[in-house]
Coordinates of C-alpha atoms and ligand atoms in Angstrom, one line a residue:
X1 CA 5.0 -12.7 28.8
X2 CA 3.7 -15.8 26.6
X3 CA 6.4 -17.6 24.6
X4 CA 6.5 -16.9 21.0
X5 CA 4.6 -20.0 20.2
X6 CA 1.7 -19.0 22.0
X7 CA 1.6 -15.3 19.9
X8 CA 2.1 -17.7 16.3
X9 CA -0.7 -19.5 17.2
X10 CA -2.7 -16.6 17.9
X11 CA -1.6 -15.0 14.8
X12 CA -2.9 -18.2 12.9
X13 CA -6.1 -17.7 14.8
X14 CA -6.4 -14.3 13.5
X15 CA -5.9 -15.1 9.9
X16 CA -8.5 -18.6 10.4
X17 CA -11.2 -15.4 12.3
X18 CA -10.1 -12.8 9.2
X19 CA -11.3 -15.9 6.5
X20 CA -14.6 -15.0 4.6
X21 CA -14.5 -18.6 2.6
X22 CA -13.6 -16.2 -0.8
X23 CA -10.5 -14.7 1.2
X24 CA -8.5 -13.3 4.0
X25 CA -10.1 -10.1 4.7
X26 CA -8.3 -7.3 6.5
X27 CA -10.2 -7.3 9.9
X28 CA -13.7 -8.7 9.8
X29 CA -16.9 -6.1 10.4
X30 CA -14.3 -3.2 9.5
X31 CA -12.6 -4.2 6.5
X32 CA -14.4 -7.2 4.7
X33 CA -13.6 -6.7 1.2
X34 CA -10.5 -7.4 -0.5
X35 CA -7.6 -4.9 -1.1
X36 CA -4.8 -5.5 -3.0
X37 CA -1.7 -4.8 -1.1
X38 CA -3.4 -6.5 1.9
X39 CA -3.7 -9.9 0.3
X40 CA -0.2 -9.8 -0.5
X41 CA 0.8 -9.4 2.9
X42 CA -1.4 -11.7 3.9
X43 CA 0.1 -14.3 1.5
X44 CA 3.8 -13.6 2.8
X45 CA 3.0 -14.6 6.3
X46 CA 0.2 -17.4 5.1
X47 CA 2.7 -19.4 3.3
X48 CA 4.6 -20.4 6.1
X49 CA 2.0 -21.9 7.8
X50 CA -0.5 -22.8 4.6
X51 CA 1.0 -22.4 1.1
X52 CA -1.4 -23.4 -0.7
X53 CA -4.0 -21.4 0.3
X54 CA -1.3 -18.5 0.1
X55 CA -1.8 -19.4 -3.4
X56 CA -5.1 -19.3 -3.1
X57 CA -5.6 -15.4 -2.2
X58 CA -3.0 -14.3 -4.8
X59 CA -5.8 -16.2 -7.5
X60 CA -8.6 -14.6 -6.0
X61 CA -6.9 -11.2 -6.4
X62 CA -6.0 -12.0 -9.6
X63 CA -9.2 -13.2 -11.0
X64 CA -10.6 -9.1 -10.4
X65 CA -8.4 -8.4 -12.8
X66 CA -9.4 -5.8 -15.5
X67 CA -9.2 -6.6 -19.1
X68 CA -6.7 -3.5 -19.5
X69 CA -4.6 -5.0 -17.4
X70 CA -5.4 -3.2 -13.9
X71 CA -5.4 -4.9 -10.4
X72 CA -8.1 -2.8 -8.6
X73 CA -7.5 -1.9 -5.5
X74 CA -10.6 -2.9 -3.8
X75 CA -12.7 -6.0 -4.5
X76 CA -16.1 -6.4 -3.2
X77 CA -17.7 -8.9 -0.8
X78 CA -20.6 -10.6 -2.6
X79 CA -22.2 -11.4 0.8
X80 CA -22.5 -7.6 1.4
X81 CA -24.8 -5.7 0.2
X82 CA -22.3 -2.8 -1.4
X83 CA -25.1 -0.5 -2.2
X84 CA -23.1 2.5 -1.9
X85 CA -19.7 1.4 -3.1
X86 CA -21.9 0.4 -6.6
X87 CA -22.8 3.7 -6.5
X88 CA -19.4 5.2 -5.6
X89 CA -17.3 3.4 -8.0
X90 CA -19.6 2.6 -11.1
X91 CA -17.0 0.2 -12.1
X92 CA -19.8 -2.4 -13.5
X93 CA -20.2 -0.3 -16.4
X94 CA -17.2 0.1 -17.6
X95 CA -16.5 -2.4 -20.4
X96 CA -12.8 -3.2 -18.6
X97 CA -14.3 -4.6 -15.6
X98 CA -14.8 -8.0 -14.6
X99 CA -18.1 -9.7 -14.6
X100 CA -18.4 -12.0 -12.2
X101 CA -17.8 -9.4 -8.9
X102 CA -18.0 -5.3 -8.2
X103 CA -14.5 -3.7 -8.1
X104 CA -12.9 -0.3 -7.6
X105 CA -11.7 1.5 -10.3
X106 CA -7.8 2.6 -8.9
X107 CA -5.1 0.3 -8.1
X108 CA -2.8 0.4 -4.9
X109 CA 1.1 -0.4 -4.2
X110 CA 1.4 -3.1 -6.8
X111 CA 3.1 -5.9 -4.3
X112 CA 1.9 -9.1 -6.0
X113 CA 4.7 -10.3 -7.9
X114 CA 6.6 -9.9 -5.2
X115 CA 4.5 -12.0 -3.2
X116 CA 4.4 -14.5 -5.8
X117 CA 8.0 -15.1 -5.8
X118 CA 8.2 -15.5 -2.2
X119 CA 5.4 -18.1 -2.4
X120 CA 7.3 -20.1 -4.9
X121 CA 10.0 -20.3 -3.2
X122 CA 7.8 -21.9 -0.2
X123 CA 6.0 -24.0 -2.3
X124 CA 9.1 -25.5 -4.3
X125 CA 10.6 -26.0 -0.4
X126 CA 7.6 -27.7 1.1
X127 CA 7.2 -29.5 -1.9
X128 CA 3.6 -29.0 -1.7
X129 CA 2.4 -28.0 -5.6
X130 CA 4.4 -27.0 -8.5
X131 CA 6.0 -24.1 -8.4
X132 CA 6.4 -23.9 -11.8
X133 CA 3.0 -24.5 -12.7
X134 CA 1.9 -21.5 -10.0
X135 CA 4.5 -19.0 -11.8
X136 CA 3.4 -20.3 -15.0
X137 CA -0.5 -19.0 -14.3
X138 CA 0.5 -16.1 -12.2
X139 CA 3.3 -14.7 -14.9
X140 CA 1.1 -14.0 -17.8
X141 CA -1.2 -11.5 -15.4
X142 CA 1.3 -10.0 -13.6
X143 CA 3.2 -9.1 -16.7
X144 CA -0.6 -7.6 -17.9
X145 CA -0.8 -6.0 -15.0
X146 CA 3.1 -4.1 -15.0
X147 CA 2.4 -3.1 -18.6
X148 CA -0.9 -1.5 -17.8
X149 CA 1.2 0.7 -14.9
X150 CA 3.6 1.8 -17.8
X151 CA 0.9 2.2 -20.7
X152 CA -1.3 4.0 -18.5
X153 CA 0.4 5.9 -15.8
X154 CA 3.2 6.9 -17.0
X155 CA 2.5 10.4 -18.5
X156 CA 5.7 11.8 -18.5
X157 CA 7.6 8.5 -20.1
X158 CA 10.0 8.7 -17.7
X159 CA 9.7 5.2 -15.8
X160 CA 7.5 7.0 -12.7
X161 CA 4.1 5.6 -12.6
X162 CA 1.9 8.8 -11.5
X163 CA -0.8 8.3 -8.9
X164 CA -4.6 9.8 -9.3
X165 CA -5.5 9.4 -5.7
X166 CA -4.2 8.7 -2.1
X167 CA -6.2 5.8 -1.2
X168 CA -3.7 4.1 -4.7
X169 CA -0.7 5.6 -2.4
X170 CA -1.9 2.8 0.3
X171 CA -1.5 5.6 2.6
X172 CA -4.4 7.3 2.9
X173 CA -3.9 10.1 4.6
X174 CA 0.0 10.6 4.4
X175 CA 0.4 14.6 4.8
X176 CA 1.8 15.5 0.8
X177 CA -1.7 13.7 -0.1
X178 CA -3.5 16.0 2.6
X179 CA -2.0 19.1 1.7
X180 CA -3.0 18.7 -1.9
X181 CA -6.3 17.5 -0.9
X182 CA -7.3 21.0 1.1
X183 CA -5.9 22.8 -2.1
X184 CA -8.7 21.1 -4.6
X185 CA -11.9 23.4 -4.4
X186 CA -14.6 21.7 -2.7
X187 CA -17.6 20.7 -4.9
X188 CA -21.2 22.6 -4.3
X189 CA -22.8 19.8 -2.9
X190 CA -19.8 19.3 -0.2
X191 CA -19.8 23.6 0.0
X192 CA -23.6 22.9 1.2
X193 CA -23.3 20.3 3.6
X194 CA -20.8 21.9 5.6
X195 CA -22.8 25.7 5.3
X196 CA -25.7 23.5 6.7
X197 CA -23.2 22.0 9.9
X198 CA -23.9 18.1 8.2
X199 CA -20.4 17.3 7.9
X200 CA -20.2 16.0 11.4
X201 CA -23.6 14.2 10.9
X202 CA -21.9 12.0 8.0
X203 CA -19.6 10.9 9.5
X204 CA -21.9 9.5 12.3
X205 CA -22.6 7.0 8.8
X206 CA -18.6 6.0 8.7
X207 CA -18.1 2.6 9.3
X208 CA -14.2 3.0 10.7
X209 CA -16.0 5.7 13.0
X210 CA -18.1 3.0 14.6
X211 CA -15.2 0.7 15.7
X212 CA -12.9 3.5 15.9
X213 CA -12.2 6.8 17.8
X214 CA -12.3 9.2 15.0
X215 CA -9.5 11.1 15.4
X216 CA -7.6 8.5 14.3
X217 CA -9.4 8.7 11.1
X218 CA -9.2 11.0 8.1
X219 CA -11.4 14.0 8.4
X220 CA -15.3 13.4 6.7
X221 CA -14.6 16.7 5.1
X222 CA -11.6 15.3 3.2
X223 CA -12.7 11.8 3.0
X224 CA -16.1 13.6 0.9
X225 CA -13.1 15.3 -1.6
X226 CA -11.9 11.9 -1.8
X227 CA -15.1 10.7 -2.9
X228 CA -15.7 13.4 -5.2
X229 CA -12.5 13.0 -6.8
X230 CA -14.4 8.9 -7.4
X231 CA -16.8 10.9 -9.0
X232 CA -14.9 12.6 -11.4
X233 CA -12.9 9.6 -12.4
X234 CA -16.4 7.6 -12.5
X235 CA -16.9 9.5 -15.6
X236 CA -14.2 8.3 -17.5
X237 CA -14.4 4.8 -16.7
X238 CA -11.0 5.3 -15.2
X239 CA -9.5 5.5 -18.1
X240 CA -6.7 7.6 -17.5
X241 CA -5.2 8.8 -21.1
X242 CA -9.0 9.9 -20.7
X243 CA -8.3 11.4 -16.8
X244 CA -4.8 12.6 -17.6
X245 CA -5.3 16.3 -19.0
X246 CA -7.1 17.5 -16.6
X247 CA -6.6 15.1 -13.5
X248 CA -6.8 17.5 -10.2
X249 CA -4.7 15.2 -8.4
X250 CA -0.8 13.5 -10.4
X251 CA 1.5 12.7 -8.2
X252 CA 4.8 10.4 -8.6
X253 CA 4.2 8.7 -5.6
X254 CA 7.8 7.3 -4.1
X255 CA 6.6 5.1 -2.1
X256 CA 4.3 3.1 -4.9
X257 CA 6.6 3.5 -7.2
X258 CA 9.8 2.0 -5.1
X259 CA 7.4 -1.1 -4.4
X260 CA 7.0 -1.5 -8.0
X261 CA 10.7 -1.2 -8.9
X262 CA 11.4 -4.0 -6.5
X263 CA 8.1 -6.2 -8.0
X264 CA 9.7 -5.6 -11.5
X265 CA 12.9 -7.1 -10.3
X266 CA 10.9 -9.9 -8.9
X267 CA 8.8 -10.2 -12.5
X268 CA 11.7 -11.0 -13.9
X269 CA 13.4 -13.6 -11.9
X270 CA 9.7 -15.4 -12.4
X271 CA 10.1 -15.0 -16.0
X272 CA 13.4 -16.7 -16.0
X273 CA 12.0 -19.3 -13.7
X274 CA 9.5 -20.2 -16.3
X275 CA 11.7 -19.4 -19.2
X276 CA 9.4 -16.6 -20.1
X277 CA 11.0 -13.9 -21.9
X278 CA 9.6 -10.3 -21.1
X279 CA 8.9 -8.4 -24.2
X280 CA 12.1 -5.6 -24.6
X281 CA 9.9 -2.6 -24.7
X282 CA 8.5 -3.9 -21.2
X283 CA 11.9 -4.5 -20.2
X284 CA 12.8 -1.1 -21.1
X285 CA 10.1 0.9 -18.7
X286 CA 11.5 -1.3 -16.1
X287 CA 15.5 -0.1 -16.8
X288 CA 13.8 3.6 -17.3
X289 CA 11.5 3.2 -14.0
X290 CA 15.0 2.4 -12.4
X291 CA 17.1 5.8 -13.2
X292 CA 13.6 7.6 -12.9
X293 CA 14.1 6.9 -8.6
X294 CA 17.2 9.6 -9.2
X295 CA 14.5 12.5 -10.6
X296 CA 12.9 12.1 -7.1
X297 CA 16.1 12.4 -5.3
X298 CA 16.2 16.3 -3.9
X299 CA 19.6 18.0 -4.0
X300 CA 17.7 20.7 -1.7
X301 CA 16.3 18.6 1.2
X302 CA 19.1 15.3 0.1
X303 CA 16.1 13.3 0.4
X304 CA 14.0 11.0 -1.9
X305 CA 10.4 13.0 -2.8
X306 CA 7.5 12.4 -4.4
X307 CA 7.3 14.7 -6.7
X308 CA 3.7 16.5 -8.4
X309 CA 3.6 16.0 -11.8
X310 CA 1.2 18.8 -12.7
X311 CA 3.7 21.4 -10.9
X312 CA 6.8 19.7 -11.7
X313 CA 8.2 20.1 -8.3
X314 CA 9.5 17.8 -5.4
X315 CA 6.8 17.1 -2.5
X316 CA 9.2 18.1 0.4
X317 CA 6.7 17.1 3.3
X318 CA 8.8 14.2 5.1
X319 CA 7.1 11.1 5.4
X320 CA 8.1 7.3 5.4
X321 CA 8.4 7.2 2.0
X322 CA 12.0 8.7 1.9
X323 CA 13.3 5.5 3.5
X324 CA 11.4 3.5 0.6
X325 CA 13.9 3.2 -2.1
X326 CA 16.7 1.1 0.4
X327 CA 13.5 -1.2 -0.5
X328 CA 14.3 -1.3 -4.3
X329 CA 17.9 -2.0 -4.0
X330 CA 18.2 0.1 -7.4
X331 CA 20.1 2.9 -5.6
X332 CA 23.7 3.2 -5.0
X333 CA 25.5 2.4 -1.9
X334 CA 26.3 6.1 -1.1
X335 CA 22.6 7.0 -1.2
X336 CA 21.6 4.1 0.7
X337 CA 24.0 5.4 3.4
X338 CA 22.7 9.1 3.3
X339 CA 18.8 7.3 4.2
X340 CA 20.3 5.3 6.8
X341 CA 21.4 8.6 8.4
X342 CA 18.3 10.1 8.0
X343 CA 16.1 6.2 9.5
X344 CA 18.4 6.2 12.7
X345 CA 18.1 10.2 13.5
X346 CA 16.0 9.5 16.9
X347 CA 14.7 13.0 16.6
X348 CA 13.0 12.0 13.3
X349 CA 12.5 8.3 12.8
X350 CA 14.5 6.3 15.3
X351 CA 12.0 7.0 17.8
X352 CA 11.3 4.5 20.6
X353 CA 9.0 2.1 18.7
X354 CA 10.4 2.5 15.3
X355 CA 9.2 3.5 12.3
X356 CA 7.0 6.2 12.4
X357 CA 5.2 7.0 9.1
X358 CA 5.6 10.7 9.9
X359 CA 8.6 11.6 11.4
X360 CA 8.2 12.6 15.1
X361 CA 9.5 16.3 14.4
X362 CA 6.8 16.8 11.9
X363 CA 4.1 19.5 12.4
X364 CA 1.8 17.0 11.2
X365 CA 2.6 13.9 13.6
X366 CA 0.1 13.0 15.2
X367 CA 0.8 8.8 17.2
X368 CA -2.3 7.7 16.7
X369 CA -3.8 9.3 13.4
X370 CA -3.6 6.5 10.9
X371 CA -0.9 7.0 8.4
X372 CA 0.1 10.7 9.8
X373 CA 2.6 9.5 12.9
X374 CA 1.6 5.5 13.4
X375 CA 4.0 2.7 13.2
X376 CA 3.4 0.2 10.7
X377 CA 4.3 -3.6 10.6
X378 CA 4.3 -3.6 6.8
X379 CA 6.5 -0.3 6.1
X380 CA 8.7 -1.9 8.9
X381 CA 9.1 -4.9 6.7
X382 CA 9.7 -3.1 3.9
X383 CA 12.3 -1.4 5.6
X384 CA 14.1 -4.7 7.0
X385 CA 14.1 -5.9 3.4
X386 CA 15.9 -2.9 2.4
X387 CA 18.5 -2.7 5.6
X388 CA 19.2 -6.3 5.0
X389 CA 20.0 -5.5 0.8
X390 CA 22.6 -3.3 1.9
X391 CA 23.8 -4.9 4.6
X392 CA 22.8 -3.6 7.1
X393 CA 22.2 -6.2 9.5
X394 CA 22.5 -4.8 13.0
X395 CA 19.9 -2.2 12.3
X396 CA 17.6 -5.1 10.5
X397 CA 17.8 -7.3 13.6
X398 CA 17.6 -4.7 15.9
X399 CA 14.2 -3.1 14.1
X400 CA 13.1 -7.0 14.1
X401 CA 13.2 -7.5 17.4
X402 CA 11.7 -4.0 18.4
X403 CA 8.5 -4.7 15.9
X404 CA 7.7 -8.4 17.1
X405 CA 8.2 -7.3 20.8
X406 CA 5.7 -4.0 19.8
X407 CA 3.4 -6.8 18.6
X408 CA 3.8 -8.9 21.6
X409 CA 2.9 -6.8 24.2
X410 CA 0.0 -4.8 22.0
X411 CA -1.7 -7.0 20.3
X412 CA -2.7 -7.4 16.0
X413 CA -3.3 -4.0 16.2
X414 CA -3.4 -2.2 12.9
X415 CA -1.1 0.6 13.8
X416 CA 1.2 2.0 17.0
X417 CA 2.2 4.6 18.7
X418 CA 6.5 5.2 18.1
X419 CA 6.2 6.8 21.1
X420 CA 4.8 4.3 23.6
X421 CA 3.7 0.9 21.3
X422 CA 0.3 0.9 22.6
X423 CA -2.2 -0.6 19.5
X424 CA -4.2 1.5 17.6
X425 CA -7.0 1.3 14.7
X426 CA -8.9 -2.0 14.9
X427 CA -7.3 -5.1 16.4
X428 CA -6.8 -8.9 14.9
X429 CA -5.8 -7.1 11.6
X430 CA -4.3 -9.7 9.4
X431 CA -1.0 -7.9 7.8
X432 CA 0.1 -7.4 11.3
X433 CA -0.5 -11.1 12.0
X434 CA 0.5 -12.6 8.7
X435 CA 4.1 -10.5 9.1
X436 CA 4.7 -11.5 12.8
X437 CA 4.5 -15.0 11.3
X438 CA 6.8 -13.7 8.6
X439 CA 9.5 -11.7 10.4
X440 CA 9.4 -15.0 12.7
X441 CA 9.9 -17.5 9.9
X442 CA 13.3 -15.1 8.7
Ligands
GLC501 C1 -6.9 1.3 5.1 C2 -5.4 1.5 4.7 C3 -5.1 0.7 3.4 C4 -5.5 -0.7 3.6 C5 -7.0 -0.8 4.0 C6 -7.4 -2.3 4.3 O1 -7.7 1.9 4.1 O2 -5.0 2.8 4.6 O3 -3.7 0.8 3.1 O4 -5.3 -1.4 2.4 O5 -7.2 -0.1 5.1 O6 -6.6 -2.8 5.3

């Protein structure tokens, strides 16, 4: 096996081959664009090696901002042609929008203050710019950007930010989504194609399914209701007070919203670097986001759920997600204890290659369908993060060592089997290589 060295190096390498001269894209010919969530991963690991250009991507990202506030998800290559994603997303006539570059119109796991913070700290160690300075532009965005989340998405007041689609989740095809997916009745267009047997002859057009073996992919059919759902938002210039009464798809997502808890606590530990003080009523959604997490806490299943807002009822279809809020560290001790129980049960997530994002019981897992059964280097960090806030530092080091070795001997893949390690999805794929630089810099 090659010394550790060797597998940093490569990881830089895959980063410098991922680097479009405007950013760090996912995995080049598959994922070109920008996401949001990505760059902030990428930025984590980047920094130990190249802090300043760390910085760099969490600009970039920033500069796509919306007027209203809103980090979209997706920002477009301009040295693509992006016919169709114009056409998807509509986003350049919507008065929000930026300018200078085509965006998407939903946001995704809103990691970036979090990834600012951890960037300043580099930076203020290295010595290499001012941190201050760097907090100082990144603070008045970020703060834009948490307000929006609150202003916007919060129908119910209570502190949960609600989701409008699955691609926001990060997860695209995590089962809850799925199952209220096939429930949403299928436009006449989509009712056609498959009457006429085209379904299959799409997907022949889908980019993943030219790099990729498709059944590791979300169906065409649902990937169309996906669209469609685009469509309908489209119309509205995503504007949810718009959206909200008649959204086909609300859902308290645990996993965004435990991501955000934790980026609040990080807004405000920048704010009190810069001697910034956050306005209260902001402050206030953040205390309120905080008890919210115990709404999604099931007595029935004694499991953290997502929870539909539209039905008012608890999504009890396990996923990763119910190991999220050890993440937050907002949840008492006695909780974090009852989701350690649940993380080291090897019938469900302590499998061999830890941590599946379905659990291995689940009707629905499947090792090598995307985010339905795959391990993931990011949800694993999120989940050291969390073991390590509680203390628990023997199952920490131990799920360490078992993701860099997974790494090792598979390669930058963007997702692995629990049962086996082997790579899936496309390889050289930047959060896995920005993380093992991360997990091996901590
Ligand atoms: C896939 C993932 C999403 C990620 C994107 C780019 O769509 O599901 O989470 O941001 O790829 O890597």
């Amino acid at each position: 096996m090659k010394a550790v060295d060797e597998h940093l190096l490569a990881a830089e390498g895959v980063l410098r081959a991922n680097d479009t001269g405007e950013w760090i894209c996912p995995a080049r010919g598959l994922y070109p664009h920008q996401w949001l969530w990505d760059t902030c991963l990428i930025a984590i690991g980047l920094r130990h090696i190249n802090a300043a250009r760390a910085a760099r991507e969490i600009g970039t990202l920033l500069s796509a901002q919306w007027d209203n506030g809103m980090v979209p998800h997706m920002v477009f290559s301009p040295h693509q042609r992006n016919w169709f994603a114009s056409r998807l997303w509509g986003t350049q006539r919507c008065a929000d929008s930026p300018r200078h570059i085509l965006t998407s119109g939903i946001t995704q796991p809103p990691l970036i203050a979090t990834a600012a913070l951890k960037l300043a700290d580099t930076l203020a160690r290295a010595e290499i710019a001012d941190e201050q300075q760097f907090l100082e532009g990144v603070y008045p965005k970020l703060l834009a950007y948490h307000q929006w989340l609150y202003r916007q998405r919060d129908p119910e007041g209570d502190g949960l930010v609600a989701l409008i689609h699955p691609w926001e989740t990060g997860m695209d095809n995590t089962p809850d989504w799925m199952e209220l997916l096939d429930r949403l009745p299928r436009p006449w267009w989509q009712v056609l194609i498959s009457r006429l047997g085209l379904t299959h002859l799409l997907g022949l057009a889908r980019r993943d399914h030219w790099m990729i073996d498709s059944a590791e992919r979300m169906s065409t059919d649902r990937a169309l209701v996906a669209a469609n759902l685009i469509h309908r938002y489209r119309q509205q210039c995503y504007d949810y007070e718009a959206i909200y009464s008649h959204a086909p798809i609300e859902v308290e997502s645990l996993f965004f919203n435990a991501i955000l808890i934790r980026a609040n606590r990080d807004l405000e530990t920048i704010a009190n670097r810069i001697g910034a003080k956050i306005p209260n009523q902001t402050r206030s959604y953040f205390r309120r986001a905080e008890q919210g997490l115990d709404k999604l806490y099931d007595e029935r299943t004694r499991a953290y759920q997502a929870r539909n807002v539209a039905g008012k009822y608890p999504m009890r279809t396990l996923s990763i997600s119910s190991i999220m809020p050890l993440y937050t560290g907002a949840i008492s001790d006695a909780r974090a204890r009852e989701i350690i129980d649940l993380l080291r049960d090897d019938t469900k997530f302590w499998s061999r290659w830890p941590v599946p994002s379905v659990p291995i019981h689940s009707a629905y897992f499947d090792q090598k369908l995307y985010w339905s059964g795959p391990t993931w280097i990011n949800t694993n960090w999120f989940i050291i993060e969390g073991l390590k806030l509680y203390g628990y530092d023997q199952e920490a080091k131990y799920l360490r060592t078992k993701t860099l070795r997974m790494i090792e001997q598979a390669g930058f893949y963007e997702y692995f089997s629990p049962l086996d390690g082997k790579g899936y999805g496309i390889d050289n794929f930047s959060w896995t290589a920005a993380l093992y630089i991360d997990l091996n810099n901590n």
